[in-house]
Coordinates of C-alpha atoms in Angstrom, one line a residue:
M1 CA 63.1 50.1 -91.9
A2 CA 64.2 46.5 -92.4
H3 CA 62.2 44.3 -94.8
R4 CA 59.9 41.9 -93.0
S5 CA 57.7 39.2 -94.4
H6 CA 54.0 39.3 -93.7
D7 CA 53.2 37.4 -90.5
H8 CA 49.4 36.9 -90.6
A9 CA 47.7 33.6 -91.5
P10 CA 45.9 33.2 -94.8
P11 CA 42.5 35.0 -95.0
Q12 CA 39.7 33.2 -93.1
S13 CA 36.3 32.5 -94.4
A14 CA 33.5 35.0 -93.7
E15 CA 32.0 32.6 -91.3
S16 CA 35.2 32.1 -89.3
C17 CA 35.7 35.9 -89.1
L18 CA 32.5 36.1 -87.0
S19 CA 34.6 35.2 -84.0
P20 CA 37.5 37.8 -83.6
E21 CA 40.8 36.2 -82.9
P22 CA 44.3 37.6 -82.3
P23 CA 46.4 37.8 -85.5
A24 CA 48.0 34.4 -86.1
V25 CA 51.7 34.2 -86.7
H26 CA 53.2 31.4 -88.9
A27 CA 55.8 29.3 -87.2
K28 CA 58.4 30.2 -89.8
V29 CA 57.8 33.9 -89.4
L30 CA 58.1 33.6 -85.6
R31 CA 61.3 31.6 -86.0
D32 CA 62.7 34.2 -88.4
E33 CA 61.9 37.1 -86.2
L34 CA 63.4 35.3 -83.1
V35 CA 66.6 34.7 -85.1
A36 CA 66.7 38.3 -86.2
A37 CA 66.2 39.5 -82.6
A38 CA 68.9 37.2 -81.4
E39 CA 71.3 38.4 -84.0
W40 CA 70.6 42.0 -83.2
T41 CA 70.9 41.4 -79.5
A42 CA 74.3 39.7 -79.9
G43 CA 75.5 42.5 -82.1
Y44 CA 74.1 45.2 -79.8
L45 CA 75.9 43.8 -76.8
S46 CA 79.1 43.3 -78.7
E47 CA 79.2 46.9 -80.0
L48 CA 78.0 48.5 -76.7
P49 CA 81.4 49.2 -75.2
R50 CA 82.5 51.1 -78.3
G51 CA 79.7 53.5 -78.2
P52 CA 78.8 56.4 -75.9
V53 CA 77.8 55.5 -72.3
G54 CA 74.6 57.5 -72.7
R55 CA 72.8 59.6 -75.3
P56 CA 70.2 62.3 -74.7
L57 CA 66.7 61.5 -75.9
P58 CA 65.7 64.1 -78.5
P59 CA 62.5 66.1 -77.6
Q60 CA 60.6 64.9 -80.6
A61 CA 61.4 61.2 -79.8
R62 CA 60.4 61.7 -76.2
S63 CA 57.1 63.2 -77.4
R64 CA 56.4 60.2 -79.7
L65 CA 57.0 57.7 -76.9
R66 CA 54.8 59.6 -74.5
A67 CA 52.0 60.2 -76.9
G68 CA 50.7 56.6 -76.6
R69 CA 48.7 56.6 -79.9
L70 CA 47.4 53.2 -81.0
R71 CA 46.8 52.7 -84.7
Q72 CA 43.5 51.3 -85.9
R73 CA 45.1 48.4 -87.7
G74 CA 47.8 46.2 -86.4
G75 CA 51.4 46.2 -87.6
E76 CA 53.8 43.4 -88.7
L77 CA 55.6 41.4 -86.1
G78 CA 58.9 42.6 -87.6
G79 CA 58.0 46.1 -86.5
V80 CA 58.8 45.2 -82.9
L81 CA 62.6 44.8 -83.6
D82 CA 62.6 47.8 -85.9
F83 CA 61.0 49.9 -83.1
V84 CA 63.4 48.8 -80.5
R85 CA 66.5 49.3 -82.7
D86 CA 65.4 52.8 -83.8
E87 CA 63.5 54.2 -80.9
I88 CA 64.6 52.5 -77.7
A89 CA 68.1 51.0 -77.9
P90 CA 69.9 54.3 -78.9
Y91 CA 68.8 55.9 -75.6
P92 CA 69.6 53.6 -72.7
T93 CA 70.2 54.4 -69.1
G94 CA 73.8 53.6 -69.8
N95 CA 74.3 50.8 -67.2
G96 CA 75.3 48.2 -69.8
H97 CA 78.4 50.2 -70.7
P98 CA 81.7 49.3 -68.9
A99 CA 82.3 53.0 -68.2
F100 CA 79.1 53.4 -66.3
F101 CA 79.9 54.1 -62.6
A102 CA 76.9 56.1 -61.5
W103 CA 74.6 53.6 -59.7
V104 CA 74.5 50.0 -58.5
N105 CA 72.8 49.0 -61.8
S106 CA 74.5 46.0 -63.5
P107 CA 74.4 44.9 -67.1
P108 CA 72.5 41.7 -68.0
A109 CA 74.4 38.5 -67.8
P110 CA 74.2 36.4 -71.0
A111 CA 72.6 33.4 -69.3
G112 CA 69.9 35.7 -67.9
I113 CA 69.1 37.1 -71.3
V114 CA 68.6 33.6 -72.8
A115 CA 66.5 32.5 -69.8
D116 CA 64.3 35.6 -69.9
L117 CA 63.2 34.7 -73.5
L118 CA 62.6 31.0 -72.6
A119 CA 60.6 31.9 -69.5
C120 CA 58.5 34.3 -71.5
A121 CA 57.7 31.5 -74.0
I122 CA 56.7 29.1 -71.2
N123 CA 54.7 31.9 -69.5
A124 CA 53.9 30.1 -66.3
T125 CA 52.8 32.0 -63.3
C126 CA 54.9 31.5 -60.1
G127 CA 52.1 32.5 -57.7
M128 CA 49.3 30.0 -57.8
G129 CA 48.9 26.4 -58.9
E130 CA 51.9 24.1 -59.4
S131 CA 54.5 24.5 -62.1
A132 CA 58.1 23.5 -62.6
L133 CA 59.1 27.2 -62.5
M134 CA 57.5 27.6 -59.0
D135 CA 59.6 24.7 -57.7
L136 CA 62.6 26.1 -59.5
E137 CA 62.0 29.4 -57.6
R138 CA 62.0 27.5 -54.3
G139 CA 65.3 25.9 -55.3
T140 CA 67.0 29.1 -56.5
V141 CA 65.9 31.0 -53.3
R142 CA 67.5 28.2 -51.3
M143 CA 70.7 28.6 -53.3
I144 CA 70.8 32.4 -52.6
A145 CA 70.0 31.8 -49.0
D146 CA 72.9 29.4 -48.7
L147 CA 75.3 31.9 -50.4
A148 CA 74.1 34.6 -48.0
G149 CA 75.0 32.5 -45.0
L150 CA 71.5 31.8 -43.7
P151 CA 70.8 28.5 -41.9
D152 CA 69.5 25.3 -43.5
G153 CA 65.7 25.5 -43.9
A154 CA 65.7 29.1 -44.9
G155 CA 63.4 30.1 -47.7
G156 CA 61.7 33.2 -49.1
V157 CA 60.4 34.6 -52.3
L158 CA 61.7 36.4 -55.4
T159 CA 60.6 40.0 -55.8
S160 CA 60.8 42.8 -58.4
G161 CA 63.8 44.3 -56.5
G162 CA 65.0 45.5 -53.1
S163 CA 62.2 48.0 -52.6
M164 CA 59.5 45.3 -52.7
A165 CA 61.6 43.0 -50.6
N166 CA 62.0 45.6 -47.9
L167 CA 58.3 46.3 -48.0
L168 CA 57.5 42.6 -47.5
A169 CA 60.0 42.4 -44.7
L170 CA 58.5 45.3 -42.7
A171 CA 55.0 44.0 -43.2
T172 CA 56.2 40.5 -42.0
A173 CA 57.9 42.1 -39.0
R174 CA 54.8 44.0 -38.1
T175 CA 52.6 40.9 -38.2
W176 CA 55.1 38.9 -36.2
F177 CA 55.4 41.5 -33.6
L178 CA 51.7 42.1 -33.1
T179 CA 50.8 38.4 -33.2
R180 CA 53.3 37.8 -30.4
R181 CA 51.5 40.5 -28.4
G182 CA 48.1 39.1 -29.2
S183 CA 47.2 42.3 -31.0
A184 CA 47.1 41.3 -34.6
D185 CA 43.4 42.3 -35.0
G186 CA 40.6 44.2 -33.3
P187 CA 40.9 47.2 -30.9
A188 CA 44.2 45.8 -29.7
F189 CA 45.6 46.2 -33.2
D190 CA 44.6 49.9 -33.3
R191 CA 46.1 50.5 -29.9
D192 CA 49.5 48.8 -30.5
H193 CA 49.9 49.8 -34.2
S194 CA 49.7 53.4 -33.2
R195 CA 52.8 53.0 -31.1
L196 CA 55.0 50.9 -33.5
T197 CA 58.5 52.4 -34.0
L198 CA 61.1 51.5 -36.6
Y199 CA 64.9 52.0 -36.5
Y200 CA 67.4 52.1 -39.3
S201 CA 70.8 53.6 -40.1
A202 CA 70.9 57.2 -41.3
Q203 CA 72.7 55.7 -44.3
A204 CA 69.8 53.3 -45.1
H205 CA 68.3 53.1 -48.6
M206 CA 65.3 55.4 -49.1
S207 CA 63.1 52.3 -49.8
V208 CA 63.1 51.6 -46.1
A209 CA 61.3 54.8 -45.1
K210 CA 59.0 54.4 -48.2
A211 CA 58.1 50.8 -47.1
A212 CA 57.4 52.1 -43.6
A213 CA 55.0 54.6 -45.0
C214 CA 53.3 51.9 -47.1
I215 CA 52.5 49.8 -44.0
G216 CA 51.1 52.9 -42.2
L217 CA 53.9 54.1 -40.0
P218 CA 54.1 57.9 -39.9
A219 CA 57.4 59.8 -40.2
H220 CA 57.4 60.7 -36.5
R221 CA 57.8 57.1 -35.5
L222 CA 60.8 56.4 -37.7
R223 CA 64.2 56.6 -36.1
P224 CA 67.2 57.2 -38.4
V225 CA 70.1 56.2 -36.1
A226 CA 73.4 57.9 -36.3
A227 CA 76.3 56.2 -38.1
D228 CA 79.9 56.1 -37.0
T229 CA 82.9 57.6 -38.8
H230 CA 82.9 54.6 -41.2
D231 CA 79.2 55.2 -42.1
R232 CA 78.0 52.1 -40.1
L233 CA 75.1 52.1 -37.8
D234 CA 76.2 52.9 -34.2
P235 CA 74.9 50.2 -31.9
A236 CA 75.2 52.4 -28.9
A237 CA 73.1 55.1 -30.5
L238 CA 70.5 52.5 -31.5
R239 CA 70.3 51.2 -27.9
A240 CA 69.8 54.8 -26.6
A241 CA 67.0 55.4 -29.1
V242 CA 65.2 52.2 -28.3
T243 CA 65.5 52.7 -24.5
A244 CA 64.1 56.3 -24.8
D245 CA 61.1 55.0 -26.8
L246 CA 60.4 52.2 -24.4
D247 CA 60.5 54.7 -21.6
A248 CA 58.0 56.8 -23.6
G249 CA 55.6 54.0 -23.9
L250 CA 56.3 53.3 -27.6
L251 CA 56.7 49.8 -29.2
P252 CA 60.1 49.3 -30.9
F253 CA 59.2 46.4 -33.3
C254 CA 62.0 46.3 -35.9
T255 CA 65.5 47.5 -36.7
V256 CA 66.9 47.5 -40.3
T257 CA 70.6 47.2 -40.9
T258 CA 72.3 47.8 -44.2
L259 CA 74.8 45.5 -45.8
G260 CA 76.4 47.6 -48.4
T261 CA 75.1 51.2 -48.2
T262 CA 74.3 53.0 -51.4
A263 CA 76.5 56.0 -50.7
T264 CA 79.8 54.4 -49.5
G265 CA 79.4 50.6 -49.5
A266 CA 79.5 50.3 -45.7
V267 CA 78.3 47.2 -43.8
D268 CA 76.4 47.8 -40.5
P269 CA 77.5 45.6 -37.5
V270 CA 75.0 42.7 -37.6
E271 CA 75.6 40.7 -34.4
P272 CA 75.3 43.6 -31.9
V273 CA 72.0 44.7 -33.5
T274 CA 70.7 41.1 -33.4
D275 CA 71.6 40.9 -29.7
L276 CA 69.7 44.1 -29.0
C277 CA 66.7 43.0 -31.0
R278 CA 66.5 39.7 -29.1
S279 CA 66.8 41.5 -25.7
V280 CA 63.8 43.7 -26.4
G281 CA 61.7 41.5 -28.7
M282 CA 62.3 43.2 -32.0
W283 CA 62.7 41.9 -35.5
H284 CA 66.0 42.3 -37.2
H285 CA 65.8 42.9 -41.0
A286 CA 69.1 43.2 -43.0
D287 CA 68.8 45.2 -46.2
G288 CA 71.5 43.5 -48.3
A289 CA 70.1 44.5 -51.7
W290 CA 73.7 45.3 -52.8
G291 CA 75.8 43.5 -50.2
G292 CA 73.6 40.5 -49.1
L293 CA 76.0 37.9 -50.5
G294 CA 79.2 39.2 -48.7
A295 CA 79.4 36.2 -46.4
A296 CA 80.3 34.0 -49.4
V297 CA 83.4 36.1 -50.2
P298 CA 86.5 35.5 -48.1
L299 CA 87.5 39.2 -48.3
L300 CA 84.1 40.4 -47.0
A301 CA 83.2 37.5 -44.7
P302 CA 84.7 39.2 -41.6
H303 CA 82.1 41.9 -41.8
Y304 CA 79.2 39.4 -41.8
G305 CA 79.6 37.7 -38.4
G306 CA 76.1 36.8 -37.1
V307 CA 74.3 37.1 -40.5
D308 CA 72.8 33.7 -39.9
G309 CA 70.9 35.2 -36.9
V310 CA 68.9 37.9 -38.8
D311 CA 65.1 37.4 -39.1
S312 CA 65.0 38.5 -42.7
L313 CA 67.4 39.5 -45.5
T314 CA 67.0 41.4 -48.8
V315 CA 69.2 40.4 -51.7
D316 CA 69.1 41.8 -55.2
P317 CA 70.6 39.3 -57.7
H318 CA 70.0 42.0 -60.4
K319 CA 72.6 44.1 -58.6
T320 CA 75.3 41.7 -57.4
L321 CA 75.0 38.9 -60.0
S322 CA 73.9 40.8 -63.1
V323 CA 70.6 38.9 -63.4
P324 CA 68.4 41.0 -65.7
V325 CA 66.5 43.8 -64.0
G326 CA 63.4 42.7 -62.0
C327 CA 65.0 40.0 -59.7
G328 CA 65.2 40.7 -56.0
A329 CA 64.7 38.4 -53.1
L330 CA 63.4 38.4 -49.5
L331 CA 65.0 35.6 -47.5
V332 CA 63.9 34.3 -44.2
P333 CA 65.2 31.6 -41.9
D334 CA 61.6 30.6 -41.1
P335 CA 59.4 30.8 -44.2
A336 CA 56.3 30.3 -41.9
H337 CA 56.5 34.0 -41.0
L338 CA 55.8 35.0 -44.6
H339 CA 52.8 32.7 -44.7
T340 CA 51.4 34.2 -41.5
A341 CA 51.7 37.7 -43.0
F342 CA 50.5 37.1 -46.5
A343 CA 48.5 33.9 -46.9
H344 CA 44.8 34.5 -47.9
Q345 CA 42.2 32.0 -49.0
A346 CA 39.6 32.2 -51.8
S347 CA 37.2 29.5 -53.1
Y348 CA 38.6 29.9 -56.6
L349 CA 42.2 29.4 -55.5
T350 CA 42.7 26.1 -53.7
A351 CA 45.6 23.7 -53.9
G352 CA 44.8 20.7 -55.9
E353 CA 46.6 18.2 -53.7
P354 CA 46.3 18.0 -49.9
D355 CA 50.0 17.6 -49.4
A356 CA 51.0 20.4 -51.8
L357 CA 53.4 23.0 -50.6
P358 CA 52.0 26.5 -49.9
W359 CA 51.7 28.5 -53.1
L360 CA 54.3 31.3 -53.4
S361 CA 51.5 33.8 -53.5
H362 CA 51.1 33.0 -49.8
A363 CA 54.6 34.4 -49.2
T364 CA 54.1 37.8 -50.9
I365 CA 51.4 40.3 -51.9
E366 CA 51.6 39.2 -55.6
L367 CA 49.2 36.6 -57.0
T368 CA 50.3 36.5 -60.6
R369 CA 54.1 36.4 -60.6
P370 CA 56.5 36.0 -63.6
G371 CA 58.6 33.0 -64.0
T372 CA 61.4 35.0 -65.6
R373 CA 62.8 35.8 -62.2
A374 CA 63.3 32.2 -61.2
L375 CA 64.7 31.0 -64.6
S376 CA 67.0 34.0 -65.1
L377 CA 68.4 33.6 -61.6
W378 CA 68.8 29.9 -62.0
A379 CA 70.5 30.3 -65.4
T380 CA 72.9 32.9 -64.0
L381 CA 73.8 30.8 -61.0
H382 CA 74.1 27.7 -63.2
H383 CA 76.5 29.6 -65.5
L384 CA 78.6 31.0 -62.6
G385 CA 78.7 28.3 -60.0
R386 CA 79.7 29.1 -56.5
D387 CA 83.2 29.9 -57.5
G388 CA 81.9 32.2 -60.2
V389 CA 79.8 34.1 -57.8
T390 CA 82.7 34.8 -55.4
G391 CA 85.0 35.5 -58.4
L392 CA 82.6 38.1 -59.8
I393 CA 82.3 40.0 -56.5
E394 CA 86.1 39.7 -56.0
H395 CA 86.6 41.2 -59.5
Y396 CA 84.6 44.3 -58.4
L397 CA 86.5 44.5 -55.2
T398 CA 89.8 44.4 -57.1
L399 CA 88.7 47.1 -59.5
A400 CA 87.5 49.3 -56.6
G401 CA 90.9 48.9 -54.9
R402 CA 92.7 50.0 -58.0
L403 CA 90.4 52.9 -58.5
R404 CA 91.0 54.1 -55.0
E405 CA 94.8 53.8 -55.6
R406 CA 94.5 55.9 -58.7
I407 CA 92.5 58.5 -56.9
T408 CA 95.0 58.6 -54.1
A409 CA 97.9 59.0 -56.5
E410 CA 96.4 62.0 -58.3
P411 CA 97.3 65.2 -56.5
R412 CA 94.1 67.0 -57.6
L413 CA 91.8 64.3 -56.2
Q414 CA 91.1 63.2 -52.7
L415 CA 89.5 59.9 -51.6
V416 CA 86.7 60.6 -49.2
A417 CA 85.1 57.2 -48.5
G418 CA 84.5 53.8 -49.9
G419 CA 84.1 50.2 -48.8
P420 CA 84.2 47.5 -48.0
W421 CA 81.8 47.1 -51.0
P422 CA 83.2 48.3 -54.3
V423 CA 82.6 52.1 -54.4
A424 CA 84.9 55.1 -54.3
C425 CA 83.7 58.6 -53.2
F426 CA 86.2 61.4 -54.0
R427 CA 86.5 65.1 -54.4
I428 CA 88.4 67.7 -56.4
T429 CA 91.0 69.4 -54.2
D430 CA 91.8 72.3 -56.4
P431 CA 91.0 75.5 -54.3
N432 CA 90.2 77.5 -57.4
G433 CA 87.0 75.6 -58.2
G434 CA 84.7 77.7 -56.1
E435 CA 82.0 76.4 -53.8
P436 CA 82.8 72.6 -53.6
D437 CA 79.2 71.2 -53.6
A438 CA 78.3 73.1 -56.7
L439 CA 81.6 72.3 -58.3
H440 CA 81.2 68.6 -58.0
T441 CA 77.7 68.8 -59.3
R442 CA 78.9 70.7 -62.4
I443 CA 81.8 68.3 -62.9
A444 CA 79.6 65.2 -62.8
R445 CA 77.2 66.8 -65.3
R446 CA 80.1 67.7 -67.7
V447 CA 81.3 64.1 -67.5
Q448 CA 77.9 62.8 -68.3
E449 CA 77.4 65.1 -71.2
N450 CA 80.7 64.2 -72.7
G451 CA 79.3 60.7 -73.0
R452 CA 82.5 58.7 -72.5
V453 CA 82.0 58.0 -68.8
Y454 CA 79.0 58.2 -66.5
L455 CA 79.2 58.9 -62.8
A456 CA 77.0 60.8 -60.3
T457 CA 77.3 62.6 -57.0
V458 CA 76.3 61.7 -53.5
A459 CA 76.3 63.4 -50.1
V460 CA 79.0 62.1 -47.7
H461 CA 79.2 63.6 -44.3
G462 CA 77.1 66.6 -45.4
R463 CA 79.1 67.4 -48.5
T464 CA 78.5 66.7 -52.2
V465 CA 81.2 64.5 -53.7
L466 CA 81.8 62.3 -56.8
R467 CA 80.9 58.7 -56.5
A468 CA 81.9 55.7 -58.6
A469 CA 80.4 52.2 -58.1
L470 CA 81.9 49.1 -59.6
C471 CA 79.3 46.6 -60.7
N472 CA 79.9 45.8 -64.4
Y473 CA 81.7 42.5 -65.2
R474 CA 83.0 44.1 -68.5
T475 CA 84.7 47.0 -66.7
T476 CA 88.5 47.0 -66.9
T477 CA 91.4 49.1 -65.6
D478 CA 91.3 51.0 -68.9
D479 CA 87.9 52.2 -67.9
L480 CA 89.2 53.3 -64.5
D481 CA 91.9 55.4 -66.3
L482 CA 89.3 56.8 -68.6
L483 CA 87.2 57.8 -65.6
I484 CA 90.1 59.7 -64.0
R485 CA 91.0 61.5 -67.2
E486 CA 87.4 62.5 -67.8
V487 CA 87.0 63.9 -64.3
L488 CA 90.2 66.0 -64.6
H489 CA 89.2 67.2 -68.1
A490 CA 85.8 68.3 -66.7
A491 CA 87.6 70.1 -63.9
D492 CA 89.9 71.9 -66.3
T493 CA 86.9 73.0 -68.4
E494 CA 85.3 74.4 -65.3
H495 CA 88.3 76.6 -64.7
S496 CA 88.3 77.9 -68.2
V497 CA 84.5 78.6 -68.5
A498 CA 82.8 81.2 -66.3
G499 CA 79.7 79.4 -65.0
T500 CA 77.6 76.7 -66.5
G501 CA 73.9 76.3 -67.2
G502 CA 71.7 73.3 -67.7
H503 CA 69.9 71.0 -65.3
P504 CA 71.4 69.6 -62.1
V505 CA 73.2 66.3 -62.3
R506 CA 71.3 63.3 -61.3
T507 CA 72.3 62.2 -57.9
V508 CA 72.6 58.7 -56.4
R509 CA 69.1 58.1 -55.1
G510 CA 67.3 54.8 -55.2
A511 CA 70.3 53.0 -56.7

């Protein structure tokens, strides 16, 4: 345990102690602890690539963390850094390491780390009232909307991630649809809501179905639409499903396309879906949590024709841009739709100025909202610039291309799917490996347990295969070579050991 100076103020008089107060911290003590935390953070990030990707949490440590026992007397401020260093940092998810390929879970950008600390110190809410951070959020949302290819005047709101953004999008689509029909309330609401039907690609992220359940849509009115051979939503299959439901007296109200599927990085055709939605009066939401900024990248832009015509778009800066975790965004060409869906009034919450802009709490379900999202996103964009954003994504695309080349060149491996976003799905071709689904599960588990590389499995066309996603700005071609070696080593071990125990490998769900 590192030595720490006492952080409490001098003893108070008996009279002053009659009013309990939080422990005071001397300015010098706070400064010293912030310096110590900054030095530790810089060292931790510097050493991270040289350590294991992941490390199992010992059962006794797990029990301590879960016990949740609060001591009677408070501890020193320095104990916070000691606790993180000893109990938390040694057991990460692994996504900060350049050899982590399992999920679309990026490491934190340096600018975002600094901004998170500063925003916590300012501690302004970005939900109600007026603050500089709330206007900064409006500005950074505008920057992201511009990068995504949405028209001038687009706005939106920052969220905790793609799952919350998709939930807000479906709730907004429902309000928009029912309002246009004159059935936003009363008996008409009950009648029409019971017939609402949602459409999305069979490759859509699981958060779409979860969001549908949260707004009250039962599973039997959800329509996973078949994908084509490239894992993209099939517009003809979508039209057939919508037509059949209209004929049955149901109300198709929204279609969700995916820009960068979790499994294979596919991009659904945007413009044909928008055309269909316009023709039947549906909302078109595009889930671009991973791939929402593709229009800004010349190599990807051809896949994004018509993105400026969607009704809403999810983007996760904490995926694509390495903003620290907790920063997603819902973007809309017309922000008034969000206010219609979420604005509520209360006597204790009124704007102080008659010409003030609507509070951001009127665009989401959150009232108290952290300013860390806005400042971390702004800082990362400020550090990157537009060229840096496109360069970062192009770096991932280049790495993915080289990984696919390495897989193709290795006789024992077969590339199954991948792209246009930077992911490679592949399989072992050795016929002596036994049942292929179980084989790939065991191989991925062995790779994880070895600790030098981390990847997971995913189902592609009904079969379990290995999957590597590229989303770490520190990853190099050396890490790609290491990945191939580790997979082949795990396959060799499988052939020399009869059977394997342990728990199933973690699969790509919710990434």
